[in-house]
Every structure is written in C-alpha cells, then in structure tokens.
PDB file of C-alpha atoms in Angstrom:
ATOM      1  CA  MET A  41    -146.027  63.777-155.000  1.00  0.00           C
ATOM      2  CA  ASP A  42    -147.173  65.448-157.856  1.00  0.00           C
ATOM      3  CA  SER A  43    -150.302  66.207-156.768  1.00  0.00           C
ATOM      4  CA  SER A  44    -148.360  68.320-153.756  1.00  0.00           C
ATOM      5  CA  ASN A  45    -146.375  70.259-156.030  1.00  0.00           C
ATOM      6  CA  THR A  46    -149.446  71.251-157.900  1.00  0.00           C
ATOM      7  CA  SER A  47    -150.191  73.111-154.650  1.00  0.00           C
ATOM      8  CA  LEU A  48    -146.622  74.369-153.996  1.00  0.00           C
ATOM      9  CA  GLU A  49    -146.621  75.672-157.790  1.00  0.00           C
ATOM     10  CA  GLY A  50    -149.985  76.870-158.005  1.00  0.00           C
ATOM     11  CA  GLY A  51    -151.017  77.974-154.797  1.00  0.00           C
ATOM     12  CA  PHE A  52    -154.660  77.185-153.591  1.00  0.00           C
ATOM     13  CA  ILE A  53    -158.223  77.937-154.268  1.00  0.00           C
ATOM     14  CA  LEU A  54    -159.880  79.623-151.325  1.00  0.00           C
ATOM     15  CA  MET A  55    -163.602  78.721-152.085  1.00  0.00           C
ATOM     16  CA  GLY A  56    -165.087  81.041-149.263  1.00  0.00           C
ATOM     17  CA  PHE A  57    -168.745  81.471-149.572  1.00  0.00           C
ATOM     18  CA  SER A  58    -168.894  80.493-153.388  1.00  0.00           C
ATOM     19  CA  ASP A  59    -171.286  77.542-152.589  1.00  0.00           C
ATOM     20  CA  TRP A  60    -173.978  80.339-151.951  1.00  0.00           C
ATOM     21  CA  PRO A  61    -173.323  82.647-154.734  1.00  0.00           C
ATOM     22  CA  GLN A  62    -176.386  84.327-154.133  1.00  0.00           C
ATOM     23  CA  LEU A  63    -175.420  85.654-150.821  1.00  0.00           C
ATOM     24  CA  GLU A  64    -172.038  86.839-151.705  1.00  0.00           C
ATOM     25  CA  HIS A  65    -173.054  90.550-151.801  1.00  0.00           C
ATOM     26  CA  VAL A  66    -174.920  90.164-148.663  1.00  0.00           C
ATOM     27  CA  PHE A  67    -171.908  88.588-146.945  1.00  0.00           C
ATOM     28  CA  PHE A  68    -169.687  91.511-148.601  1.00  0.00           C
ATOM     29  CA  ILE A  69    -171.692  94.153-146.988  1.00  0.00           C
ATOM     30  CA  PHE A  70    -171.824  92.642-143.606  1.00  0.00           C
ATOM     31  CA  ILE A  71    -168.395  91.591-143.459  1.00  0.00           C
ATOM     32  CA  SER A  72    -167.279  94.953-144.699  1.00  0.00           C
ATOM     33  CA  VAL A  73    -169.343  96.934-141.824  1.00  0.00           C
ATOM     34  CA  PHE A  74    -168.025  94.442-139.065  1.00  0.00           C
ATOM     35  CA  TYR A  75    -164.831  95.025-140.055  1.00  0.00           C
ATOM     36  CA  PHE A  76    -164.503  98.944-139.917  1.00  0.00           C
ATOM     37  CA  LEU A  77    -166.606  98.674-136.461  1.00  0.00           C
ATOM     38  CA  THR A  78    -163.680  96.198-135.498  1.00  0.00           C
ATOM     39  CA  ILE A  79    -160.984  98.966-136.369  1.00  0.00           C
ATOM     40  CA  PHE A  80    -162.829 101.744-135.143  1.00  0.00           C
ATOM     41  CA  GLY A  81    -164.111 100.137-131.795  1.00  0.00           C
ATOM     42  CA  ASN A  82    -160.423  98.473-131.330  1.00  0.00           C
ATOM     43  CA  SER A  83    -158.605 101.791-132.140  1.00  0.00           C
ATOM     44  CA  THR A  84    -160.492 103.627-129.806  1.00  0.00           C
ATOM     45  CA  ILE A  85    -159.775 101.833-126.997  1.00  0.00           C
ATOM     46  CA  ILE A  86    -156.166 102.028-127.848  1.00  0.00           C
ATOM     47  CA  THR A  87    -156.491 105.741-128.265  1.00  0.00           C
ATOM     48  CA  VAL A  88    -158.758 106.502-125.277  1.00  0.00           C
ATOM     49  CA  SER A  89    -156.670 104.395-122.827  1.00  0.00           C
ATOM     50  CA  ARG A  90    -153.369 106.622-124.060  1.00  0.00           C
ATOM     51  CA  MET A  91    -154.834 109.810-123.909  1.00  0.00           C
ATOM     52  CA  ASP A  92    -156.453 109.487-120.467  1.00  0.00           C
ATOM     53  CA  ARG A  93    -154.257 109.122-117.484  1.00  0.00           C
ATOM     54  CA  ARG A  94    -156.841 106.996-115.400  1.00  0.00           C
ATOM     55  CA  LEU A  95    -156.584 104.473-117.869  1.00  0.00           C
ATOM     56  CA  GLN A  96    -152.996 104.235-117.896  1.00  0.00           C
ATOM     57  CA  THR A  97    -153.214 101.167-115.259  1.00  0.00           C
ATOM     58  CA  PRO A  98    -152.122  97.535-115.835  1.00  0.00           C
ATOM     59  CA  MET A  99    -155.434  96.258-116.643  1.00  0.00           C
ATOM     60  CA  TYR A 100    -155.854  98.535-119.574  1.00  0.00           C
ATOM     61  CA  PHE A 101    -152.239  97.754-120.629  1.00  0.00           C
ATOM     62  CA  PHE A 102    -153.185  94.071-121.104  1.00  0.00           C
ATOM     63  CA  LEU A 103    -156.759  95.918-122.789  1.00  0.00           C
ATOM     64  CA  ASN A 104    -154.070  97.406-125.313  1.00  0.00           C
ATOM     65  CA  ASN A 105    -152.925  94.190-126.199  1.00  0.00           C
ATOM     66  CA  LEU A 106    -156.013  92.599-126.560  1.00  0.00           C
ATOM     67  CA  SER A 107    -157.362  95.302-129.137  1.00  0.00           C
ATOM     68  CA  PHE A 108    -154.045  95.285-130.993  1.00  0.00           C
ATOM     69  CA  LEU A 109    -154.405  91.395-131.133  1.00  0.00           C
ATOM     70  CA  ASP A 110    -158.070  91.898-132.321  1.00  0.00           C
ATOM     71  CA  LEU A 111    -156.954  94.203-134.917  1.00  0.00           C
ATOM     72  CA  CYS A 112    -154.362  92.156-136.666  1.00  0.00           C
ATOM     73  CA  TYR A 113    -156.160  88.667-135.804  1.00  0.00           C
ATOM     74  CA  THR A 114    -159.031  90.405-138.028  1.00  0.00           C
ATOM     75  CA  THR A 115    -156.852  92.059-140.479  1.00  0.00           C
ATOM     76  CA  SER A 116    -155.115  88.764-141.379  1.00  0.00           C
ATOM     77  CA  THR A 117    -158.019  86.873-142.892  1.00  0.00           C
ATOM     78  CA  VAL A 118    -160.925  89.891-143.571  1.00  0.00           C
ATOM     79  CA  PRO A 119    -159.188  92.067-146.380  1.00  0.00           C
ATOM     80  CA  GLN A 120    -158.603  88.550-148.330  1.00  0.00           C
ATOM     81  CA  LEU A 121    -161.981  87.044-147.666  1.00  0.00           C
ATOM     82  CA  LEU A 122    -163.523  90.617-149.277  1.00  0.00           C
ATOM     83  CA  VAL A 123    -161.619  90.424-152.425  1.00  0.00           C
ATOM     84  CA  ASN A 124    -162.295  86.844-152.714  1.00  0.00           C
ATOM     85  CA  ILE A 125    -165.930  87.824-152.475  1.00  0.00           C
ATOM     86  CA  SER A 126    -165.870  90.382-154.588  1.00  0.00           C
ATOM     87  CA  GLY A 127    -163.777  89.274-157.413  1.00  0.00           C
ATOM     88  CA  THR A 128    -163.185  85.744-159.218  1.00  0.00           C
ATOM     89  CA  ASP A 129    -159.618  85.406-158.544  1.00  0.00           C
ATOM     90  CA  LYS A 130    -159.916  83.399-155.358  1.00  0.00           C
ATOM     91  CA  THR A 131    -156.211  82.104-155.209  1.00  0.00           C
ATOM     92  CA  ILE A 132    -153.863  82.255-152.738  1.00  0.00           C
ATOM     93  CA  SER A 133    -149.935  81.379-153.053  1.00  0.00           C
ATOM     94  CA  TYR A 134    -148.474  78.410-150.886  1.00  0.00           C
ATOM     95  CA  ALA A 135    -146.056  80.934-149.632  1.00  0.00           C
ATOM     96  CA  GLY A 136    -149.136  83.027-148.856  1.00  0.00           C
ATOM     97  CA  CYS A 137    -151.079  80.628-147.214  1.00  0.00           C
ATOM     98  CA  MET A 138    -148.627  79.234-145.202  1.00  0.00           C
ATOM     99  CA  THR A 139    -147.843  82.928-144.069  1.00  0.00           C
ATOM    100  CA  GLN A 140    -151.573  83.279-143.222  1.00  0.00           C
ATOM    101  CA  PHE A 141    -151.571  80.218-141.117  1.00  0.00           C
ATOM    102  CA  LEU A 142    -148.688  81.149-139.186  1.00  0.00           C
ATOM    103  CA  THR A 143    -150.140  84.630-138.388  1.00  0.00           C
ATOM    104  CA  VAL A 144    -153.337  83.292-137.423  1.00  0.00           C
ATOM    105  CA  LEU A 145    -152.112  80.875-135.039  1.00  0.00           C
ATOM    106  CA  LEU A 146    -149.656  83.496-133.548  1.00  0.00           C
ATOM    107  CA  LEU A 147    -152.296  85.859-133.031  1.00  0.00           C
ATOM    108  CA  GLY A 148    -154.733  83.524-131.848  1.00  0.00           C
ATOM    109  CA  GLY A 149    -151.975  81.619-129.483  1.00  0.00           C
ATOM    110  CA  THR A 150    -151.295  84.874-128.239  1.00  0.00           C
ATOM    111  CA  GLU A 151    -154.806  86.026-127.177  1.00  0.00           C
ATOM    112  CA  CYS A 152    -154.959  82.531-125.382  1.00  0.00           C
ATOM    113  CA  VAL A 153    -152.447  83.293-123.174  1.00  0.00           C
ATOM    114  CA  LEU A 154    -153.279  86.849-122.896  1.00  0.00           C
ATOM    115  CA  LEU A 155    -156.576  86.196-121.257  1.00  0.00           C
ATOM    116  CA  VAL A 156    -155.007  84.199-118.826  1.00  0.00           C
ATOM    117  CA  VAL A 157    -152.498  87.024-117.733  1.00  0.00           C
ATOM    118  CA  MET A 158    -155.649  89.573-117.928  1.00  0.00           C
ATOM    119  CA  ALA A 159    -157.296  86.590-115.396  1.00  0.00           C
ATOM    120  CA  PHE A 160    -154.217  87.070-113.171  1.00  0.00           C
ATOM    121  CA  ASP A 161    -154.253  90.769-113.243  1.00  0.00           C
ATOM    122  CA  ARG A 162    -158.010  90.814-112.053  1.00  0.00           C
ATOM    123  CA  TYR A 163    -156.975  88.243-109.492  1.00  0.00           C
ATOM    124  CA  ALA A 164    -154.572  90.418-108.104  1.00  0.00           C
ATOM    125  CA  ALA A 165    -156.811  93.775-108.001  1.00  0.00           C
ATOM    126  CA  VAL A 166    -159.435  91.899-106.308  1.00  0.00           C
ATOM    127  CA  CYS A 167    -157.801  89.384-104.239  1.00  0.00           C
ATOM    128  CA  HIS A 168    -154.755  91.806-103.069  1.00  0.00           C
ATOM    129  CA  PRO A 169    -155.784  95.333-103.573  1.00  0.00           C
ATOM    130  CA  LEU A 170    -153.486  96.762-101.375  1.00  0.00           C
ATOM    131  CA  LEU A 171    -150.508  95.021-103.178  1.00  0.00           C
ATOM    132  CA  TYR A 172    -151.915  95.627-106.644  1.00  0.00           C
ATOM    133  CA  THR A 173    -149.369  98.018-107.160  1.00  0.00           C
ATOM    134  CA  SER A 174    -146.558  96.369-106.210  1.00  0.00           C
ATOM    135  CA  ILE A 175    -147.466  92.848-107.977  1.00  0.00           C
ATOM    136  CA  MET A 176    -148.483  94.020-111.288  1.00  0.00           C
ATOM    137  CA  HIS A 177    -145.316  96.334-111.691  1.00  0.00           C
ATOM    138  CA  PRO A 178    -144.691  97.937-115.024  1.00  0.00           C
ATOM    139  CA  LEU A 179    -141.863  95.221-115.826  1.00  0.00           C
ATOM    140  CA  LEU A 180    -143.931  92.785-114.820  1.00  0.00           C
ATOM    141  CA  CYS A 181    -146.683  93.559-117.033  1.00  0.00           C
ATOM    142  CA  GLN A 182    -144.215  93.929-119.664  1.00  0.00           C
ATOM    143  CA  ALA A 183    -142.882  90.564-119.029  1.00  0.00           C
ATOM    144  CA  LEU A 184    -146.255  89.018-118.936  1.00  0.00           C
ATOM    145  CA  ALA A 185    -147.156  90.520-122.193  1.00  0.00           C
ATOM    146  CA  ILE A 186    -143.973  89.263-124.200  1.00  0.00           C
ATOM    147  CA  SER A 187    -144.366  85.926-122.738  1.00  0.00           C
ATOM    148  CA  SER A 188    -147.896  85.771-124.355  1.00  0.00           C
ATOM    149  CA  TRP A 189    -146.673  86.581-127.626  1.00  0.00           C
ATOM    150  CA  MET A 190    -143.788  84.030-127.400  1.00  0.00           C
ATOM    151  CA  GLY A 191    -146.344  81.565-126.407  1.00  0.00           C
ATOM    152  CA  GLY A 192    -148.244  82.293-129.717  1.00  0.00           C
ATOM    153  CA  LEU A 193    -144.677  82.424-131.329  1.00  0.00           C
ATOM    154  CA  VAL A 194    -143.774  79.084-130.545  1.00  0.00           C
ATOM    155  CA  ILE A 195    -147.242  77.074-130.937  1.00  0.00           C
ATOM    156  CA  SER A 196    -147.591  78.910-134.624  1.00  0.00           C
ATOM    157  CA  VAL A 197    -143.897  78.173-135.507  1.00  0.00           C
ATOM    158  CA  THR A 198    -144.229  74.378-134.360  1.00  0.00           C
ATOM    159  CA  GLN A 199    -147.859  73.727-135.813  1.00  0.00           C
ATOM    160  CA  THR A 200    -146.424  75.688-139.231  1.00  0.00           C
ATOM    161  CA  VAL A 201    -143.596  73.714-139.636  1.00  0.00           C
ATOM    162  CA  LEU A 202    -145.963  70.077-138.991  1.00  0.00           C
ATOM    163  CA  ILE A 203    -148.292  71.390-141.836  1.00  0.00           C
ATOM    164  CA  MET A 204    -145.428  71.783-144.100  1.00  0.00           C
ATOM    165  CA  THR A 205    -144.028  68.821-143.825  1.00  0.00           C
ATOM    166  CA  ILE A 206    -147.458  67.084-145.121  1.00  0.00           C
ATOM    167  CA  PRO A 207    -147.930  66.444-148.809  1.00  0.00           C
ATOM    168  CA  LEU A 208    -151.021  67.750-150.136  1.00  0.00           C
ATOM    169  CA  CYS A 209    -152.898  66.519-153.003  1.00  0.00           C
ATOM    170  CA  GLY A 210    -155.322  69.119-154.561  1.00  0.00           C
ATOM    171  CA  ARG A 211    -155.750  72.944-154.275  1.00  0.00           C
ATOM    172  CA  ASP A 212    -159.231  73.516-153.413  1.00  0.00           C
ATOM    173  CA  LEU A 213    -159.819  75.001-149.428  1.00  0.00           C
ATOM    174  CA  ASN A 214    -163.237  75.255-148.445  1.00  0.00           C
ATOM    175  CA  HIS A 215    -162.847  77.907-146.280  1.00  0.00           C
ATOM    176  CA  PHE A 216    -162.294  81.504-146.522  1.00  0.00           C
ATOM    177  CA  PHE A 217    -158.542  81.399-144.857  1.00  0.00           C
ATOM    178  CA  CYS A 218    -155.870  78.815-144.793  1.00  0.00           C
ATOM    179  CA  ASP A 219    -157.191  76.926-141.636  1.00  0.00           C
ATOM    180  CA  MET A 220    -155.397  73.994-140.182  1.00  0.00           C
ATOM    181  CA  LEU A 221    -158.337  71.471-140.192  1.00  0.00           C
ATOM    182  CA  VAL A 222    -159.020  72.287-143.902  1.00  0.00           C
ATOM    183  CA  LEU A 223    -155.447  71.679-145.087  1.00  0.00           C
ATOM    184  CA  LEU A 224    -155.474  68.315-142.990  1.00  0.00           C
ATOM    185  CA  LYS A 225    -158.404  67.319-145.114  1.00  0.00           C
ATOM    186  CA  LEU A 226    -155.797  67.590-148.235  1.00  0.00           C
ATOM    187  CA  ALA A 227    -153.791  65.472-146.920  1.00  0.00           C
ATOM    188  CA  CYS A 228    -152.112  62.754-149.394  1.00  0.00           C
ATOM    189  CA  GLU A 229    -151.096  60.477-146.593  1.00  0.00           C
ATOM    190  CA  ASP A 230    -152.665  59.187-143.059  1.00  0.00           C
ATOM    191  CA  THR A 231    -152.661  62.081-140.683  1.00  0.00           C
ATOM    192  CA  GLY A 232    -153.556  60.287-137.238  1.00  0.00           C
ATOM    193  CA  ALA A 233    -150.077  60.959-135.710  1.00  0.00           C
ATOM    194  CA  ILE A 234    -150.507  64.725-136.745  1.00  0.00           C
ATOM    195  CA  GLU A 235    -153.589  65.114-135.728  1.00  0.00           C
ATOM    196  CA  ASP A 236    -153.034  63.593-132.088  1.00  0.00           C
ATOM    197  CA  ASN A 237    -150.085  66.109-132.063  1.00  0.00           C
ATOM    198  CA  LEU A 238    -152.378  68.921-132.834  1.00  0.00           C
ATOM    199  CA  PHE A 239    -155.231  67.617-130.441  1.00  0.00           C
ATOM    200  CA  VAL A 240    -152.638  67.899-127.733  1.00  0.00           C
ATOM    201  CA  ALA A 241    -151.474  71.397-128.539  1.00  0.00           C
ATOM    202  CA  GLY A 242    -155.180  72.069-128.588  1.00  0.00           C
ATOM    203  CA  VAL A 243    -155.644  70.826-125.231  1.00  0.00           C
ATOM    204  CA  ILE A 244    -152.240  73.078-124.407  1.00  0.00           C
ATOM    205  CA  MET A 245    -153.414  76.389-126.063  1.00  0.00           C
ATOM    206  CA  LEU A 246    -157.368  75.968-124.913  1.00  0.00           C
ATOM    207  CA  VAL A 247    -158.337  73.621-122.385  1.00  0.00           C
ATOM    208  CA  CYS A 248    -155.367  74.478-119.700  1.00  0.00           C
ATOM    209  CA  PRO A 249    -155.956  78.610-119.931  1.00  0.00           C
ATOM    210  CA  VAL A 250    -159.772  77.868-119.297  1.00  0.00           C
ATOM    211  CA  ALA A 251    -158.857  75.736-116.482  1.00  0.00           C
ATOM    212  CA  LEU A 252    -156.677  78.390-115.163  1.00  0.00           C
ATOM    213  CA  ILE A 253    -158.947  81.278-115.682  1.00  0.00           C
ATOM    214  CA  LEU A 254    -161.928  79.418-114.248  1.00  0.00           C
ATOM    215  CA  GLY A 255    -159.709  78.707-111.131  1.00  0.00           C
ATOM    216  CA  THR A 256    -158.516  81.948-110.743  1.00  0.00           C
ATOM    217  CA  TYR A 257    -162.234  83.295-110.817  1.00  0.00           C
ATOM    218  CA  ALA A 258    -163.471  80.949-108.348  1.00  0.00           C
ATOM    219  CA  HIS A 259    -160.881  82.255-105.957  1.00  0.00           C
ATOM    220  CA  ILE A 260    -162.231  86.184-106.965  1.00  0.00           C
ATOM    221  CA  GLY A 261    -165.747  85.000-106.786  1.00  0.00           C
ATOM    222  CA  HIS A 262    -164.856  83.963-103.079  1.00  0.00           C
ATOM    223  CA  ALA A 263    -162.723  87.345-102.470  1.00  0.00           C
ATOM    224  CA  VAL A 264    -165.928  89.608-104.009  1.00  0.00           C
ATOM    225  CA  LEU A 265    -168.179  87.929-101.252  1.00  0.00           C
ATOM    226  CA  LYS A 266    -166.320  89.165 -98.860  1.00  0.00           C
ATOM    227  CA  ILE A 267    -166.371  92.750 -99.868  1.00  0.00           C
ATOM    228  CA  LYS A 268    -169.023  94.317 -97.797  1.00  0.00           C
ATOM    229  CA  SER A 269    -169.545  97.545 -99.797  1.00  0.00           C
ATOM    230  CA  ILE A 270    -172.289  97.311-102.481  1.00  0.00           C
ATOM    231  CA  SER A 271    -170.492  99.482-105.104  1.00  0.00           C
ATOM    232  CA  GLY A 272    -167.043  97.689-104.304  1.00  0.00           C
ATOM    233  CA  ARG A 273    -168.586  94.234-105.493  1.00  0.00           C
ATOM    234  CA  ARG A 274    -170.403  96.031-108.392  1.00  0.00           C
ATOM    235  CA  LYS A 275    -166.749  97.496-109.656  1.00  0.00           C
ATOM    236  CA  ALA A 276    -165.195  94.212-109.139  1.00  0.00           C
ATOM    237  CA  LEU A 277    -167.502  92.344-111.037  1.00  0.00           C
ATOM    238  CA  GLY A 278    -168.159  94.844-113.883  1.00  0.00           C
ATOM    239  CA  THR A 279    -164.439  94.368-114.741  1.00  0.00           C
ATOM    240  CA  CYS A 280    -164.461  90.711-114.186  1.00  0.00           C
ATOM    241  CA  GLY A 281    -168.146  90.262-115.748  1.00  0.00           C
ATOM    242  CA  SER A 282    -166.332  91.706-119.041  1.00  0.00           C
ATOM    243  CA  HIS A 283    -163.233  89.888-119.156  1.00  0.00           C
ATOM    244  CA  LEU A 284    -165.615  86.594-118.716  1.00  0.00           C
ATOM    245  CA  VAL A 285    -167.742  87.349-121.454  1.00  0.00           C
ATOM    246  CA  VAL A 286    -164.947  87.915-123.672  1.00  0.00           C
ATOM    247  CA  VAL A 287    -163.306  84.344-122.493  1.00  0.00           C
ATOM    248  CA  PHE A 288    -166.335  82.741-123.032  1.00  0.00           C
ATOM    249  CA  LEU A 289    -166.882  83.718-126.641  1.00  0.00           C
ATOM    250  CA  PHE A 290    -163.323  83.307-127.962  1.00  0.00           C
ATOM    251  CA  TYR A 291    -162.840  79.927-125.915  1.00  0.00           C
ATOM    252  CA  GLY A 292    -165.989  78.719-126.613  1.00  0.00           C
ATOM    253  CA  SER A 293    -165.855  79.286-130.691  1.00  0.00           C
ATOM    254  CA  ALA A 294    -162.317  78.099-130.873  1.00  0.00           C
ATOM    255  CA  MET A 295    -162.866  74.857-128.919  1.00  0.00           C
ATOM    256  CA  TYR A 296    -165.747  73.839-130.528  1.00  0.00           C
ATOM    257  CA  THR A 297    -163.344  74.075-133.791  1.00  0.00           C
ATOM    258  CA  TYR A 298    -160.335  72.893-132.994  1.00  0.00           C
ATOM    259  CA  LEU A 299    -161.303  70.033-130.486  1.00  0.00           C
ATOM    260  CA  GLN A 300    -162.890  67.863-132.879  1.00  0.00           C
ATOM    261  CA  PRO A 301    -161.516  65.393-135.254  1.00  0.00           C
ATOM    262  CA  VAL A 302    -160.990  66.147-138.689  1.00  0.00           C
ATOM    263  CA  HIS A 303    -163.129  63.351-140.164  1.00  0.00           C
ATOM    264  CA  GLY A 304    -165.882  65.069-138.222  1.00  0.00           C
ATOM    265  CA  TYR A 305    -165.080  68.385-138.939  1.00  0.00           C
ATOM    266  CA  SER A 306    -167.927  70.057-140.939  1.00  0.00           C
ATOM    267  CA  GLU A 307    -166.323  72.973-143.650  1.00  0.00           C
ATOM    268  CA  SER A 308    -169.545  74.644-144.771  1.00  0.00           C
ATOM    269  CA  GLU A 309    -170.310  74.809-140.569  1.00  0.00           C
ATOM    270  CA  GLY A 310    -166.776  75.533-139.641  1.00  0.00           C
ATOM    271  CA  LYS A 311    -166.844  78.859-141.988  1.00  0.00           C
ATOM    272  CA  PHE A 312    -169.722  80.499-140.071  1.00  0.00           C
ATOM    273  CA  VAL A 313    -168.205  79.455-136.963  1.00  0.00           C
ATOM    274  CA  ALA A 314    -164.709  80.924-137.762  1.00  0.00           C
ATOM    275  CA  LEU A 315    -166.527  84.231-138.939  1.00  0.00           C
ATOM    276  CA  PHE A 316    -167.641  84.537-135.406  1.00  0.00           C
ATOM    277  CA  TYR A 317    -164.212  84.271-133.937  1.00  0.00           C
ATOM    278  CA  THR A 318    -162.425  85.964-136.464  1.00  0.00           C
ATOM    279  CA  ILE A 319    -164.821  88.985-136.982  1.00  0.00           C
ATOM    280  CA  VAL A 320    -167.903  89.126-134.624  1.00  0.00           C
ATOM    281  CA  THR A 321    -165.932  88.550-131.543  1.00  0.00           C
ATOM    282  CA  PRO A 322    -163.154  90.926-132.131  1.00  0.00           C
ATOM    283  CA  MET A 323    -165.875  93.461-133.058  1.00  0.00           C
ATOM    284  CA  LEU A 324    -167.690  92.912-130.110  1.00  0.00           C
ATOM    285  CA  ASN A 325    -164.691  92.909-127.535  1.00  0.00           C
ATOM    286  CA  PRO A 326    -164.623  97.053-127.415  1.00  0.00           C
ATOM    287  CA  LEU A 327    -168.449  97.320-126.394  1.00  0.00           C
ATOM    288  CA  ILE A 328    -168.171  94.435-123.733  1.00  0.00           C
ATOM    289  CA  TYR A 329    -165.664  96.514-122.379  1.00  0.00           C
ATOM    290  CA  THR A 330    -166.915  99.867-123.023  1.00  0.00           C
ATOM    291  CA  LEU A 331    -170.568  99.592-121.911  1.00  0.00           C
ATOM    292  CA  ARG A 332    -169.429  97.747-118.545  1.00  0.00           C
ATOM    293  CA  ASN A 333    -166.961  99.920-117.814  1.00  0.00           C
ATOM    294  CA  LYS A 334    -167.465 103.299-116.613  1.00  0.00           C
ATOM    295  CA  ASP A 335    -164.073 104.868-116.659  1.00  0.00           C
ATOM    296  CA  VAL A 336    -163.804 103.990-120.408  1.00  0.00           C
ATOM    297  CA  LYS A 337    -167.228 105.834-120.995  1.00  0.00           C
ATOM    298  CA  GLY A 338    -165.981 108.606-118.890  1.00  0.00           C
ATOM    299  CA  ALA A 339    -162.908 109.127-120.829  1.00  0.00           C
ATOM    300  CA  LEU A 340    -164.790 108.781-124.011  1.00  0.00           C
ATOM    301  CA  TRP A 341    -167.243 111.558-123.091  1.00  0.00           C
ATOM    302  CA  LYS A 342    -164.396 113.685-121.449  1.00  0.00           C
ATOM    303  CA  ILE A 343    -162.502 113.366-125.207  1.00  0.00           C
ATOM    304  CA  PHE A 344    -165.353 114.280-127.009  1.00  0.00           C
ATOM    305  CA  GLY A 345    -166.168 117.389-125.003  1.00  0.00           C
ATOM    306  CA  ARG A 346    -169.584 116.114-123.559  1.00  0.00           C
ATOM    307  CA  GLY A 347    -168.811 115.883-119.640  1.00  0.00           C
ATOM    308  CA  THR A 348    -166.215 116.723-117.412  1.00  0.00           C
ATOM    309  CA  ASP A 349    -163.897 114.607-115.201  1.00  0.00           C
ATOM    310  CA  THR A 350    -165.776 112.205-113.373  1.00  0.00           C
ATOM    311  CA  GLY A 351    -162.883 110.932-110.881  1.00  0.00           C
TER     312      GLY A 351
END
C-alpha cells in the first residue's frame, strides 16, 4: 500500500508523447489547429441552429447537444495535453486525474446514449413523417437529452468509484490523459474481476447502442425504399448518412480501444487511437453534418449575408 500512497500524495506523471521528443513540437502545432477547428466548428453549429428558425427542430436540438458534448469532451483532455507537450511539468494530481477520468467517462457515456436517441429521431422522421412533430414533442426531446446525461453520469460514477478502490503502484501513466486501461496497468493486485465488470459495462455502453442503432437503420432503410420521390430519398439518406458516419467513427474507435483485455492493450497504439476519438472525431462532426446538409449550409450563407433564404 505504500506504493499506492505515492500516487495519492504525488499524483501521476502523464508521459504523453515523450517517447517521441523530436515530434512534440509537431504534435503541439497539429493538436492546437485541430482543437481550434473543433471549437470553431461546434460553436458554429450551436450558434447557427439557434439563430435560424428553420433549424429549431428536434434533429438540430440533439445536434446541438452533440456539438456541446464534443466541445466539452475535447476540452477535458486537450488543454492538459498541450501544457504537457509544451513544458517540462507533466504531473497531474490524484484528484485531478480522477476528475478527468470521471469527466471523460461522463461525456463519452452521454454521447453513446445520445447517438441512439438521434437514431430514434431519424426513425420517427423517416418512418412516421406525418406523426413526427407529435412523437418528437419538445418535452420528450428534453427528457431524452436528460436521460442521455443521466446514463453517462451513472456509468462514469460507477467506474470511477471502482477504479478508486484499486491500490496503484507507480506514478507513470503512458498516456496523455487518465485513461481506464492505463490506470489498470498500475494496479498492485489482480484486476481480473474488475476487468470483467468493466467489459460488461463496455458491452452495455458500446455494443448494445450499436445494435439498437443498426436495427433502427434497418427499419429506416426499408422505409426509404418505399419513398417514390428521388428528392425525398436523397433528403432522408442525407441526414441519416451523416449520422451513420458519426456513429461508425465514434463507436468504431471506442470499441477498438475498450473491448480488449488489459494485457493485450498497446499503450503506444492506444495513444494514437485516443487522439482520433478525442480530437479528430469531434472536429469532423460539424463538417460531416454541414457538408451533407443543405439547411445548415443555407443558414450559414444567410447569416454571413452571401445568400437569401432558400426556404
């Protein structure tokens, strides 16, 4: 237990990308640019959807929530990473590490549930267009958004408490944030039972949502085939296609990371995969929705005074 007290008192050392010191300046530049684009893109989505009445619909309400999540998710790790890369002090306190761990899990878990909610919204819009406004009532939308946050909160608190019960030996975390798999590698005791519990939690938060989303889109695909209008098919496929791209990017990288045994986890590889789902994916989400969505592009042109209301 003395070794674990070292972590409690002195905190941890986030190794980050110190294995490649010659590349740290390059990492700093690219990560800074990506972070700026993430902030700009997601803030733009939120601002535009609030300013244009045509975008004040359930779909954009959930997209707002997704953009806000991405802003918070990236901010929970990137500033710390930039400080570590640019300076010599790479320490983080035990309390700070657990807070970051809780926050990342909260936001990631919330996004897992929110993407399922967004799939249900698309199902209601495509499969029941005449009843869409009745089904997706503002009160239901708010309840679904709150449920997403509550789901993320439950899973994050549960897993954080579980991690905090493990005695840890050593201070060096070979990652750029306090990640579950890296913390487990510092455990002073056998973590087999805990790993089993975490795997079950991963299945619930990753595999089950993906199964629900794919099942939902099977129904959506069947409904789209019944649409006789080519423009109607394109519109349905446009909004649904954007959501599916986001789903594959987010769940694909998360499942690759967290649905594997701790002993088989490569820390070096894991850092680069983590860069993808903490920085690249949140940056791409606004582009994916904007480039494939005429309503958003029309609102942008209108706000910047370069076009007229396209109806």
